[in-house]
Coordinates of C-alpha atoms in Angstrom, one line a residue:
X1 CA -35.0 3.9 8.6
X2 CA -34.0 7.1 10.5
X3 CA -35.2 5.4 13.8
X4 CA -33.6 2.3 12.8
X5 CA -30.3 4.6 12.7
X6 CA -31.0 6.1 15.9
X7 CA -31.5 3.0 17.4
X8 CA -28.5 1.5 16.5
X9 CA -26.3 4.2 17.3
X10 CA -28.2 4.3 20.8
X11 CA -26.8 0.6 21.5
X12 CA -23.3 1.3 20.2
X13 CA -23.2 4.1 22.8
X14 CA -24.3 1.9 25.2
X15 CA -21.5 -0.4 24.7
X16 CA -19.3 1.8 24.3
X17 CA -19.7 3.1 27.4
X18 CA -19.8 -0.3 29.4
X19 CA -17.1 -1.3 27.4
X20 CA -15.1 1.8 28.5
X21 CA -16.1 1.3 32.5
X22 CA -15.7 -2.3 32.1
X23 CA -12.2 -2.2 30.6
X24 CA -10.8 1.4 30.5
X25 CA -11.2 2.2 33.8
X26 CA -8.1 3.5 34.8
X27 CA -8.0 5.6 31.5
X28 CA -11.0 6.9 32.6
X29 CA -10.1 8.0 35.9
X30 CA -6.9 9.4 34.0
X31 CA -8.9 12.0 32.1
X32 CA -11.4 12.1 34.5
X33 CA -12.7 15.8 34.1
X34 CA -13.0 15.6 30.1
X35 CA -15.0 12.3 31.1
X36 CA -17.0 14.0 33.6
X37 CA -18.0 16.7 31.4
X38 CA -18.7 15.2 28.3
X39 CA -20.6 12.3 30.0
X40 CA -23.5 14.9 31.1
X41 CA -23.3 16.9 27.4
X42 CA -26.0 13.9 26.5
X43 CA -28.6 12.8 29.0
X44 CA -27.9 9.1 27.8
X45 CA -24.8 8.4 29.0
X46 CA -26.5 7.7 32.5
X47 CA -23.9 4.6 33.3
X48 CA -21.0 6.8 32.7
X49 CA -22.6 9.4 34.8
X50 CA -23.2 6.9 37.4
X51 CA -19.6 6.0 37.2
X52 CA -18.2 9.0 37.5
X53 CA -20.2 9.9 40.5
X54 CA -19.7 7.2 42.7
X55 CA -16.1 8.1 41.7
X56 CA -16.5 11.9 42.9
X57 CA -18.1 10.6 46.4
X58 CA -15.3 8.2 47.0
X59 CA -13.0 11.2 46.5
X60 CA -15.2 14.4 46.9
X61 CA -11.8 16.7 47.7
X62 CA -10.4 16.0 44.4
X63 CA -13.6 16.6 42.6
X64 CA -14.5 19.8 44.4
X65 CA -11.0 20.9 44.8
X66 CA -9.7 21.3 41.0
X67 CA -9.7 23.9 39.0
X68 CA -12.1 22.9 36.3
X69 CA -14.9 22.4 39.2
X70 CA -16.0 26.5 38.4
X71 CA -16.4 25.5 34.5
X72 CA -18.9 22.3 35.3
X73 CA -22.1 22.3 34.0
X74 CA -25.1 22.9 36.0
X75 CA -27.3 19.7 35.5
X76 CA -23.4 17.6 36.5
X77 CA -23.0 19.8 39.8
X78 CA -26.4 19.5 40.8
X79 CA -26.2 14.9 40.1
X80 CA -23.2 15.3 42.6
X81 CA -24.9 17.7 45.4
X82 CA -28.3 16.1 45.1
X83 CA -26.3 12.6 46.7
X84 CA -26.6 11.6 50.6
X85 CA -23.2 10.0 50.6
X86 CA -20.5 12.6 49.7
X87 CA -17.7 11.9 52.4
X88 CA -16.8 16.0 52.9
X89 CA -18.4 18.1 55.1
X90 CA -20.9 19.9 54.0
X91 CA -19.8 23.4 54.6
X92 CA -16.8 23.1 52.1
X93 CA -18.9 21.6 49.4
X94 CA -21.5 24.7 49.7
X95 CA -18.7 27.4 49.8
X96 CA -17.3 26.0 46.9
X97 CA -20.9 26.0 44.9
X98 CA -21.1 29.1 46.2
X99 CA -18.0 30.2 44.5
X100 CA -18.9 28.2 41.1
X101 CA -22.2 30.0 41.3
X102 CA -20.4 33.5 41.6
X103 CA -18.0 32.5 38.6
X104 CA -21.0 31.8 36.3
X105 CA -22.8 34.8 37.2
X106 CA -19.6 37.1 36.4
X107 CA -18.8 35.3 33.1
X108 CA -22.6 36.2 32.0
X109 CA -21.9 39.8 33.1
X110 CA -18.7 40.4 31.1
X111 CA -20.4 38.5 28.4
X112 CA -23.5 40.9 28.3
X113 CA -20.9 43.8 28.5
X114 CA -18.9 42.0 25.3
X115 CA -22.4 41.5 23.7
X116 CA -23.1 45.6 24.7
X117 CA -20.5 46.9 23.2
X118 CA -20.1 45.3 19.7
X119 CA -24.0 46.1 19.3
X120 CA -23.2 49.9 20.5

């Protein structure tokens, strides 16, 4: 019965999601970063993923440009780098991993101080 549960919730997603793309579209694209973010918060939103890439490559200065690019998770920057056919030259899009990288690394290092200091 559990799997039966699963099962069925995993083909309600997945109409929900076509349904969304499909009819929702410029909703979407209005709330694209929320999208964007949740969509890679669960591996099985793969259409929605696939959506909102070939969004980011048709508009690569937006996507690497705003200011909730430093806050995207790892496995969502690394569908969008990994693709051949980002219109942007290549330069800008490593200095600005290069800057998300450096963000990440000094919000682990204040949070290890934080963690420090309420344990001392």
């Amino acid at each position: 019965m559990v799997m039966t549960c699963e099962f069925l919730f995993e083909e309600l997603a997945k109409q929900l999601e076509t349904y969304l793309i499909e009819t929702k579209a410029s909703w979407l694209r209005l709330h694209f970063s929320k999208v964007f973010q949740k969509s890679f918060q669960n591996i099985k939103f793969q259409e929605l993923q696939n959506w909102c890439n070939d969004i980011i490559v048709k508009h690569p200065e937006k996507f690497f440009g705003s200011e909730d690019f430093i806050s995207i998770q790892v496995n969502a920057l690394i569908s969008v780098i990994k693709r051949d056919d980002l219109q942007m030259e290549e330069i800008k899009i490593w200095k600005r991993v290069i800057e998300w990288e450096l963000h990440k690394i000094q919000a682990f290092h204040l949070n290890l101080k934080i963690g420090l200091m309420i344990i001392f």
